[in-house]
mmCIF file of C-alpha atoms and ligand atoms in Angstrom:
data_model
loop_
_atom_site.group_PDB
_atom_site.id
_atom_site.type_symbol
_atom_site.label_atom_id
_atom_site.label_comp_id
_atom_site.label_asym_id
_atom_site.label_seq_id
_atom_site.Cartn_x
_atom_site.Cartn_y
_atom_site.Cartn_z
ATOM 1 C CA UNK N 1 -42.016 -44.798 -39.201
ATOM 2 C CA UNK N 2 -40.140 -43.449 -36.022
ATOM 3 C CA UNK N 3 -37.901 -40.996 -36.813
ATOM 4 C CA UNK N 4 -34.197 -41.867 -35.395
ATOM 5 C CA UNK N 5 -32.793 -41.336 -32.688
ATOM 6 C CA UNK N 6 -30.436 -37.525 -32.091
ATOM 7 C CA UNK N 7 -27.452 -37.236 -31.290
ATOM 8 C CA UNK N 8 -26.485 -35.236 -28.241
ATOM 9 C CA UNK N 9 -24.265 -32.224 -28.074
ATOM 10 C CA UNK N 10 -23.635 -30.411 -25.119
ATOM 11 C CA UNK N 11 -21.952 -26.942 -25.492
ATOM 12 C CA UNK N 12 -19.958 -25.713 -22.312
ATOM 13 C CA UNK N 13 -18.262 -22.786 -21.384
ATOM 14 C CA UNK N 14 -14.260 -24.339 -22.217
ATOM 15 C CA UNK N 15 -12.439 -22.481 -25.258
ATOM 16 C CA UNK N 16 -13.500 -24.680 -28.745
ATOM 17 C CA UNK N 17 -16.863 -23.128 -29.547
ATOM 18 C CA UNK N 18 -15.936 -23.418 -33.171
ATOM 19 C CA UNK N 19 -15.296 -27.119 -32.428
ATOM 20 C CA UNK N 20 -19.136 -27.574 -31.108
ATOM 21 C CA UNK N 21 -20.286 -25.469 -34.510
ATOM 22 C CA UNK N 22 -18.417 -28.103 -36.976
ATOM 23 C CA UNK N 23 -19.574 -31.179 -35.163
ATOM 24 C CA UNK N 24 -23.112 -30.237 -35.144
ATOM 25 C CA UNK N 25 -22.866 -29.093 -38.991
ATOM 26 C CA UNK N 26 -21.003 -32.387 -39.811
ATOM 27 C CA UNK N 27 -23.775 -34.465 -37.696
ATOM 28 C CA UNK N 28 -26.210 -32.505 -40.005
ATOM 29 C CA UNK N 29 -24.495 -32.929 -43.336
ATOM 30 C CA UNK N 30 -24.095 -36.742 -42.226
ATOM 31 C CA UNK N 31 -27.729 -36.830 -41.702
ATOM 32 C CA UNK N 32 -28.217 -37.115 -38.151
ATOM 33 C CA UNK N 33 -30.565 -35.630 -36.214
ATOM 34 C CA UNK N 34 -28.981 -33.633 -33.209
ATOM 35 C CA UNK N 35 -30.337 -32.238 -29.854
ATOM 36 C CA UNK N 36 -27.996 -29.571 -28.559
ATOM 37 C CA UNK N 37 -28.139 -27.725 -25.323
ATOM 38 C CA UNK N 38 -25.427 -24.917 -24.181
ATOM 39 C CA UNK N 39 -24.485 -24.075 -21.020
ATOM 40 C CA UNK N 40 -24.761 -20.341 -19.600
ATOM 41 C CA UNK N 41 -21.275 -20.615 -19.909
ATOM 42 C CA UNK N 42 -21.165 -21.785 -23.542
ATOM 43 C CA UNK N 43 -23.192 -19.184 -24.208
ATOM 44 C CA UNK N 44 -20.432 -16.828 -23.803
ATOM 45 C CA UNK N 45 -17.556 -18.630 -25.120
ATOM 46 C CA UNK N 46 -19.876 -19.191 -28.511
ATOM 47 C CA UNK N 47 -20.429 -15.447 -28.656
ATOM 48 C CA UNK N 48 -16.794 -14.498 -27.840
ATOM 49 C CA UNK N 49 -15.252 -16.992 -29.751
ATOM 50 C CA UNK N 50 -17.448 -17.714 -32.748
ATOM 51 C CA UNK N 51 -19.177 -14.552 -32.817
ATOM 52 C CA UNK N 52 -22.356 -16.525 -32.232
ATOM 53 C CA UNK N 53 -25.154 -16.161 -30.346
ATOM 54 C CA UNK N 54 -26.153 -20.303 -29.022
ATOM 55 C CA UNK N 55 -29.669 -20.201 -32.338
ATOM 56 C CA UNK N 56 -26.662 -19.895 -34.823
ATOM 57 C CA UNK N 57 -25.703 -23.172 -34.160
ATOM 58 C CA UNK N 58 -28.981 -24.338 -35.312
ATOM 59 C CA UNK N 59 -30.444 -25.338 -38.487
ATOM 60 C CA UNK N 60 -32.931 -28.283 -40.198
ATOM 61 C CA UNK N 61 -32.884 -30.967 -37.750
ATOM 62 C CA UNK N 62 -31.532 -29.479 -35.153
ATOM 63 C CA UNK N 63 -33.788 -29.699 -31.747
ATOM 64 C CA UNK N 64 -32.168 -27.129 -28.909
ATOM 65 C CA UNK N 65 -32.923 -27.327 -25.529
ATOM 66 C CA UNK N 66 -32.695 -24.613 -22.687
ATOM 67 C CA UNK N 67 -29.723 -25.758 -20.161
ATOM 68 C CA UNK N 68 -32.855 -25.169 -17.480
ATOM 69 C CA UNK N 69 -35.078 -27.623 -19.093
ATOM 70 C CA UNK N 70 -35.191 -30.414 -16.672
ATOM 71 C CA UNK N 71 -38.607 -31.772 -18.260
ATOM 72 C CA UNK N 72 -36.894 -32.129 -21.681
ATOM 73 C CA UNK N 73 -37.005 -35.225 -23.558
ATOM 74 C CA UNK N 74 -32.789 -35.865 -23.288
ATOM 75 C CA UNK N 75 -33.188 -36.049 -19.522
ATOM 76 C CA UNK N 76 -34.991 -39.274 -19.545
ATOM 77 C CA UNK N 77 -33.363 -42.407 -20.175
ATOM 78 C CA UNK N 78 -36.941 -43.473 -21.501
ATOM 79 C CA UNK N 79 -35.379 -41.186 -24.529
ATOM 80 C CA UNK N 80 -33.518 -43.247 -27.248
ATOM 81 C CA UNK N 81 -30.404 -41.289 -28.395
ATOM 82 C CA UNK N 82 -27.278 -42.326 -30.415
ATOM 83 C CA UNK N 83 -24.497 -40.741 -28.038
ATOM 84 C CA UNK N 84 -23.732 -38.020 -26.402
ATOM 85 C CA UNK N 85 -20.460 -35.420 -27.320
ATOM 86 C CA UNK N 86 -19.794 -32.563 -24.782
ATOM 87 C CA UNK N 87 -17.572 -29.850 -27.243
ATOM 88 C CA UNK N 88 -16.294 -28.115 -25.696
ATOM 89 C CA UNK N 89 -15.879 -29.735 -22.092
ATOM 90 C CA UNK N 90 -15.061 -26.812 -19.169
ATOM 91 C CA UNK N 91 -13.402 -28.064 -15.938
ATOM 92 C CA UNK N 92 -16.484 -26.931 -14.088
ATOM 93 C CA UNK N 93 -19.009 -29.418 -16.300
ATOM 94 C CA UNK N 94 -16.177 -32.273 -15.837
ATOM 95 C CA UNK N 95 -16.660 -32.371 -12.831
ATOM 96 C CA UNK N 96 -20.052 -32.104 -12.079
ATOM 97 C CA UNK N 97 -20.744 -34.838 -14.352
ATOM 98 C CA UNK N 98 -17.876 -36.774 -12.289
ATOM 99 C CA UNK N 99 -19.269 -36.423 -9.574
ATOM 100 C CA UNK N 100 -23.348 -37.412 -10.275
ATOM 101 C CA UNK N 101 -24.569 -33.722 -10.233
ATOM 102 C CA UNK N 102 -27.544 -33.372 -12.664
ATOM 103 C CA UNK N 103 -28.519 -30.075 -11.999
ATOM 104 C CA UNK N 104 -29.104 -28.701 -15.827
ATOM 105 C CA UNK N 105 -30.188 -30.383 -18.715
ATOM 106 C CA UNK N 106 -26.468 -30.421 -19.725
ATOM 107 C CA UNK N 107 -25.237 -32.323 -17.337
ATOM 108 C CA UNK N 108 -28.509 -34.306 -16.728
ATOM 109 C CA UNK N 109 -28.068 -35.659 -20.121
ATOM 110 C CA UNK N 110 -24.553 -36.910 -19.446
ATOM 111 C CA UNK N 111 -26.071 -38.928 -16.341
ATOM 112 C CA UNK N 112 -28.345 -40.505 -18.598
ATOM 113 C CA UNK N 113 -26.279 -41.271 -21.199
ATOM 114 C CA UNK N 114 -23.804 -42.891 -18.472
ATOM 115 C CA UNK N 115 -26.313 -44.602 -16.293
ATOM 116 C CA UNK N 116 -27.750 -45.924 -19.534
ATOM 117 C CA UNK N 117 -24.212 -47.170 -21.050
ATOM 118 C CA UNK N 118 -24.313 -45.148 -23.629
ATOM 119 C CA UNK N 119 -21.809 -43.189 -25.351
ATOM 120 C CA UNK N 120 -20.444 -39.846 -24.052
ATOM 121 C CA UNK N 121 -17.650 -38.138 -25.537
ATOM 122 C CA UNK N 122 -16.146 -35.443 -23.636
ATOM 123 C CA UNK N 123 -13.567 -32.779 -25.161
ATOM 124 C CA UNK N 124 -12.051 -31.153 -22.129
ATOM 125 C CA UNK N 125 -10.051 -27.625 -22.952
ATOM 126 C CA UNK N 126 -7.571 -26.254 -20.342
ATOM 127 C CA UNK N 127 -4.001 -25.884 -19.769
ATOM 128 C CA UNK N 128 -2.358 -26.672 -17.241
ATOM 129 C CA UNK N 129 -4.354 -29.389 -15.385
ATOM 130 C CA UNK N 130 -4.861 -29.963 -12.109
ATOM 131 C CA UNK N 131 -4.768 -32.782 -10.238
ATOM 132 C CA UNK N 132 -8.241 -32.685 -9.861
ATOM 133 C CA UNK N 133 -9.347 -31.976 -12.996
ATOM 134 C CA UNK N 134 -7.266 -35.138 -14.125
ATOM 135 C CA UNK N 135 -9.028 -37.431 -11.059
ATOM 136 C CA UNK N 136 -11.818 -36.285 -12.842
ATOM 137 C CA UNK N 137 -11.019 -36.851 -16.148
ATOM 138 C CA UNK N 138 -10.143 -40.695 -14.348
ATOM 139 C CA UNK N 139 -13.316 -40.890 -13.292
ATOM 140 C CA UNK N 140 -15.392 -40.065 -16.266
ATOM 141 C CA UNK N 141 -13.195 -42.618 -18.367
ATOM 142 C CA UNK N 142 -13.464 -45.311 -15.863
ATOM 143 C CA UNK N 143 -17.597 -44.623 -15.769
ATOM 144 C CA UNK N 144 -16.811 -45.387 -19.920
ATOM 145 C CA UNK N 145 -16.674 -41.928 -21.545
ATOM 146 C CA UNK N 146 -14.613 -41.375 -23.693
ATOM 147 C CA UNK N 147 -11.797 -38.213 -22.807
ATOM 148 C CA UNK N 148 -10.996 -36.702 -25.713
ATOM 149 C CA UNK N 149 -9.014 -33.604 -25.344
ATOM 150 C CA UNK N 150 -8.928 -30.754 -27.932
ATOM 151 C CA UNK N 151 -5.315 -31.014 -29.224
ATOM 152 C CA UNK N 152 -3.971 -30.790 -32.537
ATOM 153 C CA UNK N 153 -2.376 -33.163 -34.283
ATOM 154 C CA UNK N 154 1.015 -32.007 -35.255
ATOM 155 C CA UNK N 155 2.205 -34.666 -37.616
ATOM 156 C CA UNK N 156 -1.053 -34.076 -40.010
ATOM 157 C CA UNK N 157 0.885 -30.320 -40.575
ATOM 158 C CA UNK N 158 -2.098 -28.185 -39.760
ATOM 159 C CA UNK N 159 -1.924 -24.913 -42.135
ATOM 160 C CA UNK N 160 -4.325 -22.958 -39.772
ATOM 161 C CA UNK N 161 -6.486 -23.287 -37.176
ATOM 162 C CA UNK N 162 -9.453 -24.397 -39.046
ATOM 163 C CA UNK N 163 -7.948 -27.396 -39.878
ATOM 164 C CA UNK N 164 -7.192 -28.333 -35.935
ATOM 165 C CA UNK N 165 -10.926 -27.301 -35.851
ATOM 166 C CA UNK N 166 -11.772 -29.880 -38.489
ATOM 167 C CA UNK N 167 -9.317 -32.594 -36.811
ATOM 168 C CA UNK N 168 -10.476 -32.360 -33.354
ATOM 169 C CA UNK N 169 -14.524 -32.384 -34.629
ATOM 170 C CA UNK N 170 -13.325 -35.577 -37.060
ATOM 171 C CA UNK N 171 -12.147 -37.380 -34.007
ATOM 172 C CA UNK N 172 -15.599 -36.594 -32.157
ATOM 173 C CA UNK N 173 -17.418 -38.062 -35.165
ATOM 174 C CA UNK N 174 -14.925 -41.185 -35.322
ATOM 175 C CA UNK N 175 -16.244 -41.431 -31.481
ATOM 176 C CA UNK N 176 -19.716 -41.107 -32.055
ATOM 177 C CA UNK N 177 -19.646 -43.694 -35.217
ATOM 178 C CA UNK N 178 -20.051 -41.052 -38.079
ATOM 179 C CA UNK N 179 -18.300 -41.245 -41.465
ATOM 180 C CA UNK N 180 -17.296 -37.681 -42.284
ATOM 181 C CA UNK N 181 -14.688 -36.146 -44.242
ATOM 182 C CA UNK N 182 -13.760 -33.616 -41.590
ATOM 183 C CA UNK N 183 -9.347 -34.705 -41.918
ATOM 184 C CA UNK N 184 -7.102 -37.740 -43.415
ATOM 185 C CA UNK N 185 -5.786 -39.613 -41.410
ATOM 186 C CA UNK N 186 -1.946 -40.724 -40.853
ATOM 187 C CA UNK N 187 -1.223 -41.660 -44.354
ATOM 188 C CA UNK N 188 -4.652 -41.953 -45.888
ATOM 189 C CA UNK N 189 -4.450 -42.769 -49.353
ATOM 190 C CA UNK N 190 -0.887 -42.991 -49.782
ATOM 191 C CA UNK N 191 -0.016 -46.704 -51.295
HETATM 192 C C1 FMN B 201 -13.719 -16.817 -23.127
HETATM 193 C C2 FMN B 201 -13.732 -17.866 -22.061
HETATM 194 C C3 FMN B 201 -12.937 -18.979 -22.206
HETATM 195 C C4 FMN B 201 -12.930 -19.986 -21.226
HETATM 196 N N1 FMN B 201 -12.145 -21.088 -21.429
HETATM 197 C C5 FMN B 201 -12.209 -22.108 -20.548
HETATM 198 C C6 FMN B 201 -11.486 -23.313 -20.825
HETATM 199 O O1 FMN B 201 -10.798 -23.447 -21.832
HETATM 200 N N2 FMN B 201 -11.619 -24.347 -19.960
HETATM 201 C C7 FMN B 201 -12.418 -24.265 -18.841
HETATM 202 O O2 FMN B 201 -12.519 -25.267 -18.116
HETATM 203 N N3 FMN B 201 -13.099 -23.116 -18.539
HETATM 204 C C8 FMN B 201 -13.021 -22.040 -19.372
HETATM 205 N N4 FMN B 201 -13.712 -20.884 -19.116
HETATM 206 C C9 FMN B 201 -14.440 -20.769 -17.830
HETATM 207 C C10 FMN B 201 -15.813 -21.408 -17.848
HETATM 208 O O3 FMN B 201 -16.627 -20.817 -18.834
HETATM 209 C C11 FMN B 201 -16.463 -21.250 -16.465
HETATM 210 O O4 FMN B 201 -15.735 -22.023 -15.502
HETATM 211 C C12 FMN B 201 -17.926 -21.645 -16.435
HETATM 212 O O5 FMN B 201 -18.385 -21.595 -15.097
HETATM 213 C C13 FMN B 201 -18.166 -23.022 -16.983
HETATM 214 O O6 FMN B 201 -19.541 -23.326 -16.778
HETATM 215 P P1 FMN B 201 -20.263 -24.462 -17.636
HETATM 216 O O7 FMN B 201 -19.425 -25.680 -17.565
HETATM 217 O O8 FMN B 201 -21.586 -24.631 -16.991
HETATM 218 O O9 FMN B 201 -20.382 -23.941 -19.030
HETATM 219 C C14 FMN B 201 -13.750 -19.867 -20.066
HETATM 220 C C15 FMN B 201 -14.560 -18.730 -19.932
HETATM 221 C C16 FMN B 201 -14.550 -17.748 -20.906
HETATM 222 C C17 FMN B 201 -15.449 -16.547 -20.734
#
Protein backbone atom coordinates (compact mmCIF):
# COMPACT_ATOMS: atom_id res chain seq x y z
CA UNK A 1 0.00 0.00 0.00
CA UNK A 2 1.22 3.68 -0.61
CA UNK A 3 2.34 5.15 2.26
CA UNK A 4 0.46 8.68 2.95
CA UNK A 5 1.02 11.58 2.06
CA UNK A 6 3.64 14.25 4.61
CA UNK A 7 2.92 17.01 5.84
CA UNK A 8 5.04 20.04 5.09
CA UNK A 9 6.90 22.20 7.52
CA UNK A 10 8.97 24.89 6.57
CA UNK A 11 11.31 26.37 9.27
CA UNK A 12 12.38 30.13 8.67
CA UNK A 13 14.54 32.40 10.24
CA UNK A 14 11.40 34.55 12.39
CA UNK A 15 11.62 34.12 16.36
CA UNK A 16 9.25 30.71 17.28
CA UNK A 17 11.76 27.93 16.64
CA UNK A 18 10.28 26.15 19.59
CA UNK A 19 6.91 26.59 17.82
CA UNK A 20 8.32 24.59 14.54
CA UNK A 21 9.83 21.79 17.22
CA UNK A 22 6.18 21.13 18.86
CA UNK A 23 4.32 21.05 15.60
CA UNK A 24 6.54 18.61 14.02
CA UNK A 25 6.56 16.39 17.37
CA UNK A 26 2.70 16.74 17.56
CA UNK A 27 2.44 15.82 13.62
CA UNK A 28 4.58 12.78 14.74
CA UNK A 29 2.75 11.76 17.87
CA UNK A 30 -0.54 12.24 15.65
CA UNK A 31 0.93 9.92 13.21
CA UNK A 32 1.70 11.89 10.31
CA UNK A 33 4.40 11.68 8.27
CA UNK A 34 6.27 15.13 7.90
CA UNK A 35 8.83 16.57 5.37
CA UNK A 36 10.60 19.53 6.92
CA UNK A 37 13.06 21.85 5.35
CA UNK A 38 14.78 24.99 7.28
CA UNK A 39 15.91 27.91 5.94
CA UNK A 40 19.67 29.19 6.40
CA UNK A 41 18.00 31.49 8.45
CA UNK A 42 16.05 28.99 10.57
CA UNK A 43 19.00 27.43 11.03
CA UNK A 44 20.12 30.06 13.31
CA UNK A 45 17.08 31.02 15.07
CA UNK A 46 16.68 26.99 15.93
CA UNK A 47 20.19 27.02 17.34
CA UNK A 48 19.81 30.36 19.21
CA UNK A 49 16.54 29.86 20.34
CA UNK A 50 16.05 26.15 20.92
CA UNK A 51 19.52 25.29 21.37
CA UNK A 52 19.14 23.07 18.32
CA UNK A 53 21.00 22.34 15.58
CA UNK A 54 18.02 21.90 12.29
CA UNK A 55 18.70 17.13 12.71
CA UNK A 56 17.21 17.71 16.28
CA UNK A 57 14.07 18.39 14.93
CA UNK A 58 14.04 15.05 13.41
CA UNK A 59 12.97 11.72 14.40
CA UNK A 60 10.92 8.34 12.94
CA UNK A 61 9.09 9.63 10.08
CA UNK A 62 10.50 12.56 9.64
CA UNK A 63 11.99 13.15 5.88
CA UNK A 64 14.32 16.59 5.89
CA UNK A 65 15.24 18.27 2.99
CA UNK A 66 18.23 20.72 2.29
CA UNK A 67 16.65 24.41 1.67
CA UNK A 68 19.03 23.99 -1.72
CA UNK A 69 17.34 20.94 -2.89
CA UNK A 70 15.47 22.07 -5.87
CA UNK A 71 15.22 18.32 -7.25
CA UNK A 72 13.42 17.24 -4.03
CA UNK A 73 10.27 15.47 -4.10
CA UNK A 74 8.12 18.64 -2.21
CA UNK A 75 9.00 20.83 -5.18
CA UNK A 76 6.83 19.04 -7.57
CA UNK A 77 3.26 19.36 -7.57
CA UNK A 78 3.39 15.70 -9.09
CA UNK A 79 4.10 15.15 -5.09
CA UNK A 80 0.89 14.41 -3.02
CA UNK A 81 1.15 16.20 0.38
CA UNK A 82 -1.47 16.99 3.11
CA UNK A 83 -0.58 20.84 3.67
CA UNK A 84 1.93 22.88 4.12
CA UNK A 85 2.75 25.03 7.73
CA UNK A 86 5.63 27.62 7.55
CA UNK A 87 6.60 27.99 11.70
CA UNK A 88 8.01 30.21 12.08
CA UNK A 89 7.26 32.68 9.06
CA UNK A 90 10.23 35.65 8.72
CA UNK A 91 9.24 38.83 6.82
CA UNK A 92 11.88 37.98 4.28
CA UNK A 93 10.13 34.30 3.35
CA UNK A 94 6.60 36.27 3.37
CA UNK A 95 7.41 37.91 0.94
CA UNK A 96 9.15 35.97 -1.38
CA UNK A 97 6.45 33.55 -1.34
CA UNK A 98 4.09 36.75 -2.03
CA UNK A 99 5.59 37.59 -4.58
CA UNK A 100 6.14 34.00 -6.80
CA UNK A 101 9.91 33.66 -5.91
CA UNK A 102 10.80 29.92 -5.70
CA UNK A 103 14.27 30.12 -5.29
CA UNK A 104 14.82 27.33 -2.32
CA UNK A 105 13.06 24.37 -1.61
CA UNK A 106 11.34 26.42 1.17
CA UNK A 107 9.73 28.64 -0.66
CA UNK A 108 9.39 26.37 -3.78
CA UNK A 109 7.21 24.23 -1.72
CA UNK A 110 4.88 27.07 -0.77
CA UNK A 111 4.41 27.75 -4.69
CA UNK A 112 3.36 24.35 -5.05
CA UNK A 113 1.26 24.02 -2.39
CA UNK A 114 -0.50 27.41 -3.63
CA UNK A 115 -0.53 26.79 -7.32
CA UNK A 116 -1.91 23.39 -6.40
CA UNK A 117 -4.76 24.78 -3.89
CA UNK A 118 -3.53 23.28 -1.25
CA UNK A 119 -3.17 24.24 2.22
CA UNK A 120 -0.42 26.59 3.51
CA UNK A 121 -0.34 27.88 6.86
CA UNK A 122 1.92 30.64 7.53
CA UNK A 123 2.92 31.89 11.20
CA UNK A 124 4.50 35.25 10.61
CA UNK A 125 6.66 36.67 13.84
CA UNK A 126 7.53 40.42 13.98
CA UNK A 127 6.60 43.47 15.73
CA UNK A 128 5.86 46.24 14.52
CA UNK A 129 4.66 45.63 10.92
CA UNK A 130 5.12 47.36 8.07
CA UNK A 131 3.02 48.27 5.58
CA UNK A 132 4.55 46.00 3.41
CA UNK A 133 4.87 43.20 5.32
CA UNK A 134 0.98 43.52 5.91
CA UNK A 135 0.35 43.95 1.76
CA UNK A 136 2.04 40.88 1.96
CA UNK A 137 0.44 39.18 4.50
CA UNK A 138 -2.90 40.47 2.05
CA UNK A 139 -1.58 38.82 -0.56
CA UNK A 140 -0.74 35.44 0.74
CA UNK A 141 -4.37 35.28 2.35
CA UNK A 142 -6.07 36.37 -0.74
CA UNK A 143 -3.82 33.51 -2.82
CA UNK A 144 -5.79 31.21 0.22
CA UNK A 145 -3.15 30.72 2.95
CA UNK A 146 -3.97 30.87 5.86
CA UNK A 147 -2.05 33.97 8.18
CA UNK A 148 -1.70 32.84 11.33
CA UNK A 149 0.37 34.98 13.52
CA UNK A 150 2.26 33.72 16.63
CA UNK A 151 0.31 35.47 19.46
CA UNK A 152 -0.80 34.27 22.65
CA UNK A 153 -3.94 33.93 23.74
CA UNK A 154 -4.47 35.93 26.83
CA UNK A 155 -7.86 34.85 28.01
CA UNK A 156 -6.63 30.95 28.14
CA UNK A 157 -4.17 32.53 31.25
CA UNK A 158 -0.92 31.20 29.93
CA UNK A 159 1.36 30.21 33.12
CA UNK A 160 4.60 30.31 30.95
CA UNK A 161 5.76 30.41 27.77
CA UNK A 162 5.49 26.84 26.95
CA UNK A 163 2.04 26.95 27.08
CA UNK A 164 1.84 30.00 24.31
CA UNK A 165 4.24 27.48 22.61
CA UNK A 166 1.65 24.73 22.88
CA UNK A 167 -1.33 27.25 21.89
CA UNK A 168 0.15 28.75 18.90
CA UNK A 169 1.41 24.93 17.53
CA UNK A 170 -2.48 23.73 18.54
CA UNK A 171 -3.82 26.37 16.26
CA UNK A 172 -1.34 25.19 13.36
CA UNK A 173 -2.65 21.64 13.83
CA UNK A 174 -6.43 22.92 13.98
CA UNK A 175 -5.23 24.48 10.42
CA UNK A 176 -3.72 21.60 9.03
CA UNK A 177 -6.80 19.17 10.18
CA UNK A 178 -4.97 17.35 13.12
CA UNK A 179 -6.62 16.34 16.41
CA UNK A 180 -4.04 17.04 19.09
CA UNK A 181 -4.15 17.86 22.60
CA UNK A 182 -1.64 20.67 22.34
CA UNK A 183 -4.40 23.52 24.57
CA UNK A 184 -8.33 23.73 25.57
CA UNK A 185 -10.04 25.76 24.08
CA UNK A 186 -12.39 28.79 25.35
CA UNK A 187 -14.34 26.85 27.83
CA UNK A 188 -13.62 23.27 26.86
CA UNK A 189 -15.25 20.99 29.07
CA UNK A 190 -16.94 23.28 31.27
CA UNK A 191 -20.94 22.38 31.22
C1 LIG B 1 17.67 35.42 16.59
C2 LIG B 1 16.99 35.97 15.38
C3 LIG B 1 15.66 36.30 15.45
C4 LIG B 1 14.99 36.81 14.32
N1 LIG B 1 13.65 37.09 14.43
C5 LIG B 1 12.98 37.49 13.33
C6 LIG B 1 11.56 37.66 13.40
O1 LIG B 1 10.93 37.47 14.44
N2 LIG B 1 10.90 37.99 12.27
C7 LIG B 1 11.55 38.16 11.07
O2 LIG B 1 10.87 38.43 10.07
N3 LIG B 1 12.91 38.03 10.97
C8 LIG B 1 13.64 37.69 12.07
N4 LIG B 1 14.99 37.52 12.00
C9 LIG B 1 15.69 37.86 10.74
C10 LIG B 1 15.65 36.75 9.70
O3 LIG B 1 16.26 35.58 10.20
C11 LIG B 1 16.37 37.22 8.43
O4 LIG B 1 15.63 38.28 7.82
C12 LIG B 1 16.60 36.11 7.42
O5 LIG B 1 17.14 36.68 6.24
C13 LIG B 1 15.33 35.37 7.08
O6 LIG B 1 15.65 34.46 6.03
P1 LIG B 1 14.72 33.20 5.74
O7 LIG B 1 13.32 33.69 5.63
O8 LIG B 1 15.23 32.64 4.47
O9 LIG B 1 14.90 32.26 6.89
C14 LIG B 1 15.69 37.00 13.09
C15 LIG B 1 17.05 36.66 13.04
C16 LIG B 1 17.69 36.16 14.16
C17 LIG B 1 19.15 35.79 14.05
Amino acid sequence: MASEPPFVIGISGASGAPIAVRVVAALREAGAPVAVVVSEGGRAVLREEAGLEDGAVLGTGVVAYSDRDLAAPIASGSFPTRGMAIVPCSGTTIAKVALGFGDSLLTRAAQVHLKERRRLVVVPRETPLTSVFLRHLATLSDLGAVVLPATPAYYLHPKSIDDVTEYVAGKVLDHLGVAHHLYRGWKAGVD
